[in-house]
Amino acid sequence: MPARATDASRAAVLGSPIAHSLSPVLHRAAYRELGLGAWTYDRFEVDEAALPAFVEGLGAEWAGLSLTMPLKRAVMPLLDEISETAASVEAVNTVVFTEDGRRVGDNTDIPGMVAALRERGIEQVESAAVLGAGATASSALAALARICTGEVVAYVRSPERAAEMRAWGERLGIEVRTEDWADAERALRAPLVIATTPAGTTDALAAAVPGSPTTLFDVLYDPWPTDLAARWSAYGGAVVGGLDLLVHQAVLQVEQMTGRQPAPVVAMRKAGEHALASRNIR
């Protein structure tokens, strides 16, 4: 990653909707721990139509941006350089402004997933299952391309989604087989299960969790735990949650935007847990 602008001390997360974002909590906690008292991190409600003008209006004080839906693809034409990781899934969640004025896009969701799994001792798996076929599912496939040595089975709701997942597999160099969502209970016996679906979608699968589950990576963090994660944990399985992903992708963003390494993982996670608890998350 090229060097960021040295006089920069401002960053923010953009998206629509954005009020729910935990990114400011995590980044501000990192700044406090790193002694970056002059740094600020805000959130802005920005949709696809407003994004070009917003980016063009940023001054030299800006170090970078975090991007959430629906901007991860919309930002790409506005950038001067895109990392291979971001290009592989056609999604940018991080923009860093460099000393020479360039806008460099990256995707920290993918290495963030890998780091979250590694933190729980998951370095490599022989096979895996993915629940869902949206944008997060493509990032999950990209992460699995780094750690899965065999087949990935994706459980989807339509032939169109199935075709998309197989195409992503070919692009990412990983073998993807698709199955109908009606058979999603079969996924729960895979060595690693990654649930990428919206809240409530996997609730019906909780009753089918096997007696000795392996590892579940559920990308949701609000509400938490999901019914599936709660049952999985109760049966002794390892659970990686959405907050783990959010923290690890934010760690990489902080390091890129501030130029300081390592980012304070523990402090960032504690700040995220406190914020969720204060919102009465179950």
Short mmCIF file of C-alpha atoms in Angstrom, two decimals:
data_model
loop_
_atom_site.label_atom_id
_atom_site.label_comp_id
_atom_site.label_asym_id
_atom_site.label_seq_id
_atom_site.Cartn_x
_atom_site.Cartn_y
_atom_site.Cartn_z
CA MET A 1 0.00 0.00 0.00
CA PRO A 2 1.48 3.39 -0.99
CA ALA A 3 2.20 5.87 1.80
CA ARG A 4 -0.77 7.85 3.02
CA ALA A 5 -0.80 11.64 3.08
CA THR A 6 1.46 12.70 5.98
CA ASP A 7 -0.60 15.72 7.03
CA ALA A 8 -3.86 13.78 7.12
CA SER A 9 -5.74 13.11 10.34
CA ARG A 10 -9.34 12.61 9.30
CA ALA A 11 -11.29 9.52 8.22
CA ALA A 12 -14.91 8.36 8.03
CA VAL A 13 -17.27 5.59 7.04
CA LEU A 14 -19.74 6.21 4.20
CA GLY A 15 -22.87 4.31 3.28
CA SER A 16 -26.65 4.27 3.26
CA PRO A 17 -28.02 3.50 5.78
CA ILE A 18 -25.08 4.33 8.05
CA ALA A 19 -26.48 5.20 11.51
CA HIS A 20 -25.99 1.61 12.72
CA SER A 21 -22.30 1.45 11.81
CA LEU A 22 -19.87 0.41 14.56
CA SER A 23 -16.87 1.59 12.55
CA PRO A 24 -16.53 4.94 14.38
CA VAL A 25 -16.44 3.10 17.72
CA LEU A 26 -13.68 0.78 16.55
CA HIS A 27 -11.52 3.38 14.79
CA ARG A 28 -11.79 5.93 17.59
CA ALA A 29 -10.77 3.27 20.12
CA ALA A 30 -7.71 2.56 17.98
CA TYR A 31 -6.79 6.24 17.80
CA ARG A 32 -7.00 6.56 21.60
CA GLU A 33 -4.83 3.50 22.13
CA LEU A 34 -2.29 4.67 19.55
CA GLY A 35 -2.08 8.15 21.02
CA LEU A 36 -3.50 9.82 17.91
CA GLY A 37 -5.43 12.47 19.79
CA ALA A 38 -5.78 14.77 16.79
CA TRP A 39 -7.37 12.12 14.59
CA THR A 40 -11.11 12.05 13.96
CA TYR A 41 -13.39 9.41 12.47
CA ASP A 42 -16.99 10.18 11.52
CA ARG A 43 -19.90 8.63 9.68
CA PHE A 44 -21.74 10.15 6.71
CA GLU A 45 -24.97 9.10 5.02
CA VAL A 46 -23.91 8.93 1.37
CA ASP A 47 -25.64 7.05 -1.44
CA GLU A 48 -24.34 6.14 -4.88
CA ALA A 49 -25.58 9.36 -6.49
CA ALA A 50 -23.88 11.57 -3.89
CA LEU A 51 -20.60 9.67 -3.70
CA PRO A 52 -18.63 11.35 -6.56
CA ALA A 53 -19.24 14.87 -5.25
CA PHE A 54 -18.41 13.81 -1.70
CA VAL A 55 -15.09 12.28 -2.71
CA GLU A 56 -14.16 15.22 -4.94
CA GLY A 57 -14.81 17.62 -2.08
CA LEU A 58 -12.33 16.04 0.34
CA GLY A 59 -9.26 18.06 1.29
CA ALA A 60 -5.68 17.22 2.25
CA GLU A 61 -6.67 16.51 5.86
CA TRP A 62 -8.31 13.25 4.79
CA ALA A 63 -6.39 10.00 5.32
CA GLY A 64 -9.02 7.53 4.14
CA LEU A 65 -12.55 6.22 3.93
CA SER A 66 -14.35 3.07 4.97
CA LEU A 67 -17.17 2.09 2.65
CA THR A 68 -20.23 -0.02 3.28
CA MET A 69 -23.24 -0.82 1.13
CA PRO A 70 -24.15 0.34 -1.44
CA LEU A 71 -20.82 2.02 -2.21
CA LYS A 72 -18.30 -0.82 -2.42
CA ARG A 73 -18.61 -1.11 -6.18
CA ALA A 74 -19.77 2.43 -6.92
CA VAL A 75 -16.49 3.88 -5.64
CA MET A 76 -14.30 1.92 -8.02
CA PRO A 77 -14.49 4.31 -11.02
CA LEU A 78 -13.39 7.16 -8.71
CA LEU A 79 -10.09 5.52 -7.77
CA ASP A 80 -6.60 5.72 -9.23
CA GLU A 81 -5.53 2.27 -8.09
CA ILE A 82 -7.29 -0.87 -6.85
CA SER A 83 -5.60 -3.74 -5.04
CA GLU A 84 -5.71 -7.26 -6.46
CA THR A 85 -7.77 -8.34 -3.46
CA ALA A 86 -10.46 -5.73 -4.13
CA ALA A 87 -10.42 -6.36 -7.87
CA SER A 88 -10.91 -10.09 -7.32
CA VAL A 89 -14.40 -9.50 -5.89
CA GLU A 90 -15.13 -6.14 -7.53
CA ALA A 91 -15.66 -4.53 -4.12
CA VAL A 92 -13.71 -1.81 -2.29
CA ASN A 93 -14.34 -1.19 1.40
CA THR A 94 -11.22 0.92 2.05
CA VAL A 95 -9.83 4.01 0.34
CA VAL A 96 -6.48 5.49 1.34
CA PHE A 97 -5.36 8.92 0.14
CA THR A 98 -1.64 8.93 -0.63
CA GLU A 99 1.07 11.57 -0.34
CA ASP A 100 0.96 12.21 -4.08
CA GLY A 101 -2.80 12.68 -4.08
CA ARG A 102 -3.88 9.29 -5.42
CA ARG A 103 -6.92 7.38 -4.22
CA VAL A 104 -6.08 3.74 -3.57
CA GLY A 105 -8.82 1.17 -3.02
CA ASP A 106 -8.52 -2.08 -1.10
CA ASN A 107 -10.76 -4.76 0.41
CA THR A 108 -10.00 -5.63 4.03
CA ASP A 109 -13.08 -7.85 4.45
CA ILE A 110 -11.30 -10.79 2.83
CA PRO A 111 -8.07 -10.78 4.88
CA GLY A 112 -10.25 -9.79 7.86
CA MET A 113 -12.19 -13.05 7.50
CA VAL A 114 -8.95 -15.02 7.27
CA ALA A 115 -7.54 -13.25 10.34
CA ALA A 116 -10.72 -13.85 12.36
CA LEU A 117 -10.55 -17.57 11.59
CA ARG A 118 -6.83 -17.72 12.29
CA GLU A 119 -7.45 -16.14 15.68
CA ARG A 120 -9.59 -19.20 16.50
CA GLY A 121 -6.96 -21.59 15.26
CA ILE A 122 -8.45 -22.18 11.81
CA GLU A 123 -5.50 -22.05 9.41
CA GLN A 124 -6.73 -24.50 6.76
CA VAL A 125 -9.82 -26.61 6.05
CA GLU A 126 -10.40 -29.48 3.63
CA SER A 127 -13.88 -28.29 2.64
CA ALA A 128 -16.47 -25.69 3.60
CA ALA A 129 -20.09 -24.63 3.16
CA VAL A 130 -21.40 -21.13 2.47
CA LEU A 131 -24.96 -20.14 3.32
CA GLY A 132 -26.14 -17.40 0.96
CA ALA A 133 -25.00 -15.88 -2.30
CA GLY A 134 -24.81 -12.11 -1.88
CA ALA A 135 -21.86 -9.72 -1.80
CA THR A 136 -20.58 -11.09 1.50
CA ALA A 137 -20.69 -14.60 0.08
CA SER A 138 -18.28 -13.62 -2.69
CA SER A 139 -15.88 -12.26 -0.06
CA ALA A 140 -16.28 -15.52 1.83
CA LEU A 141 -15.29 -17.44 -1.30
CA ALA A 142 -12.24 -15.21 -1.71
CA ALA A 143 -11.25 -15.91 1.88
CA LEU A 144 -11.81 -19.64 1.41
CA ALA A 145 -9.62 -19.54 -1.69
CA ARG A 146 -6.76 -18.80 0.72
CA ILE A 147 -7.47 -21.52 3.29
CA CYS A 148 -9.67 -24.24 1.76
CA THR A 149 -7.91 -27.09 -0.02
CA GLY A 150 -11.04 -28.77 -1.38
CA GLU A 151 -14.62 -28.15 -2.42
CA VAL A 152 -16.92 -25.38 -1.23
CA VAL A 153 -20.66 -26.03 -1.31
CA ALA A 154 -22.87 -22.94 -1.54
CA TYR A 155 -26.53 -23.16 -0.55
CA VAL A 156 -28.64 -20.68 -2.52
CA ARG A 157 -32.26 -19.86 -3.30
CA SER A 158 -32.28 -19.53 -7.11
CA PRO A 159 -30.60 -20.86 -10.25
CA GLU A 160 -29.37 -17.33 -10.98
CA ARG A 161 -27.63 -17.10 -7.62
CA ALA A 162 -26.19 -20.56 -8.13
CA ALA A 163 -24.69 -19.52 -11.46
CA GLU A 164 -23.21 -16.40 -9.87
CA MET A 165 -21.52 -18.39 -7.11
CA ARG A 166 -20.05 -20.89 -9.56
CA ALA A 167 -18.77 -18.00 -11.66
CA TRP A 168 -17.15 -16.42 -8.60
CA GLY A 169 -15.54 -19.75 -7.83
CA GLU A 170 -14.02 -19.96 -11.30
CA ARG A 171 -12.77 -16.40 -11.05
CA LEU A 172 -11.25 -16.94 -7.61
CA GLY A 173 -9.75 -20.32 -8.42
CA ILE A 174 -11.80 -22.36 -5.97
CA GLU A 175 -14.12 -25.32 -6.67
CA VAL A 176 -17.72 -24.32 -5.91
CA ARG A 177 -20.68 -26.67 -6.03
CA THR A 178 -24.16 -25.25 -5.48
CA GLU A 179 -27.15 -26.79 -3.73
CA ASP A 180 -30.72 -25.62 -3.16
CA TRP A 181 -31.45 -23.70 0.04
CA ALA A 182 -34.07 -26.32 0.91
CA ASP A 183 -31.18 -28.68 1.66
CA ALA A 184 -29.20 -26.17 3.75
CA GLU A 185 -29.28 -28.44 6.82
CA ARG A 186 -26.62 -30.53 5.09
CA ALA A 187 -24.24 -27.56 5.31
CA LEU A 188 -24.07 -27.84 9.08
CA ARG A 189 -21.85 -30.94 8.92
CA ALA A 190 -19.09 -29.22 6.95
CA PRO A 191 -15.72 -28.61 8.66
CA LEU A 192 -16.37 -24.87 8.31
CA VAL A 193 -19.74 -23.19 7.78
CA ILE A 194 -19.88 -19.51 6.78
CA ALA A 195 -23.32 -17.92 7.13
CA THR A 196 -23.61 -14.75 5.04
CA THR A 197 -27.38 -14.26 5.07
CA PRO A 198 -29.48 -11.43 6.60
CA ALA A 199 -30.81 -11.57 10.16
CA GLY A 200 -33.37 -14.30 10.73
CA THR A 201 -32.59 -16.27 7.59
CA THR A 202 -30.78 -19.12 9.33
CA ASP A 203 -33.01 -19.30 12.43
CA ALA A 204 -34.86 -22.33 11.10
CA LEU A 205 -31.56 -24.22 10.77
CA ALA A 206 -30.76 -24.00 14.49
CA ALA A 207 -32.76 -27.11 15.32
CA ALA A 208 -30.65 -29.10 12.85
CA VAL A 209 -27.24 -28.34 14.42
CA PRO A 210 -25.44 -31.70 14.83
CA GLY A 211 -24.38 -33.03 18.21
CA SER A 212 -20.69 -32.29 17.64
CA PRO A 213 -20.52 -29.23 15.38
CA THR A 214 -17.22 -27.96 14.01
CA THR A 215 -16.76 -24.22 13.25
CA LEU A 216 -19.42 -21.66 12.36
CA PHE A 217 -18.55 -18.21 11.03
CA ASP A 218 -21.73 -16.14 11.23
CA VAL A 219 -21.09 -12.68 9.76
CA LEU A 220 -23.93 -11.02 11.69
CA TYR A 221 -23.25 -9.05 14.88
CA ASP A 222 -26.60 -7.37 15.55
CA PRO A 223 -28.64 -9.15 16.82
CA TRP A 224 -26.17 -11.47 18.51
CA PRO A 225 -26.05 -14.31 19.05
CA THR A 226 -28.19 -15.53 16.19
CA ASP A 227 -30.31 -18.60 16.92
CA LEU A 228 -27.91 -20.67 14.85
CA ALA A 229 -24.81 -19.34 16.64
CA ALA A 230 -26.39 -19.84 20.07
CA ARG A 231 -27.30 -23.48 19.37
CA TRP A 232 -23.91 -24.09 17.76
CA SER A 233 -22.10 -22.79 20.81
CA ALA A 234 -24.39 -24.69 23.21
CA TYR A 235 -23.44 -27.92 21.45
CA GLY A 236 -19.74 -27.18 21.87
CA GLY A 237 -18.90 -25.89 18.42
CA ALA A 238 -16.51 -23.01 17.73
CA VAL A 239 -18.25 -19.77 16.72
CA VAL A 240 -16.68 -16.80 14.94
CA GLY A 241 -19.03 -13.82 14.83
CA GLY A 242 -19.63 -10.71 12.82
CA LEU A 243 -17.92 -8.54 15.42
CA ASP A 244 -14.75 -10.59 14.94
CA LEU A 245 -14.90 -9.83 11.22
CA LEU A 246 -15.70 -6.17 11.79
CA VAL A 247 -12.77 -5.79 14.19
CA HIS A 248 -10.21 -7.52 12.00
CA GLN A 249 -11.17 -5.67 8.81
CA ALA A 250 -11.06 -2.40 10.79
CA VAL A 251 -7.62 -3.28 12.17
CA LEU A 252 -6.29 -3.41 8.63
CA GLN A 253 -8.01 -0.13 7.76
CA VAL A 254 -6.51 1.64 10.77
CA GLU A 255 -3.03 0.39 9.85
CA GLN A 256 -3.38 1.55 6.25
CA MET A 257 -4.89 4.93 7.05
CA THR A 258 -2.62 5.88 9.97
CA GLY A 259 0.57 4.09 8.96
CA ARG A 260 0.81 2.73 12.52
CA GLN A 261 1.24 -0.99 13.19
CA PRO A 262 0.01 -3.05 14.85
CA ALA A 263 -3.47 -1.70 15.44
CA PRO A 264 -4.82 -2.46 18.95
CA VAL A 265 -7.08 -5.47 18.34
CA VAL A 266 -8.00 -6.01 21.98
CA ALA A 267 -8.97 -2.39 22.62
CA MET A 268 -11.02 -2.25 19.43
CA ARG A 269 -12.89 -5.45 20.25
CA LYS A 270 -13.65 -4.28 23.81
CA ALA A 271 -15.00 -1.00 22.45
CA GLY A 272 -17.23 -2.87 20.00
CA GLU A 273 -18.53 -5.24 22.68
CA HIS A 274 -19.30 -2.34 24.99
CA ALA A 275 -21.15 -0.45 22.26
CA LEU A 276 -23.28 -3.48 21.40
CA ALA A 277 -24.03 -4.19 25.06
CA SER A 278 -25.09 -0.59 25.67
CA ARG A 279 -27.61 -0.95 22.86
CA ASN A 280 -29.15 -3.89 24.73
CA ILE A 281 -28.12 -6.42 22.11
CA ARG A 282 -29.11 -9.87 23.30
#
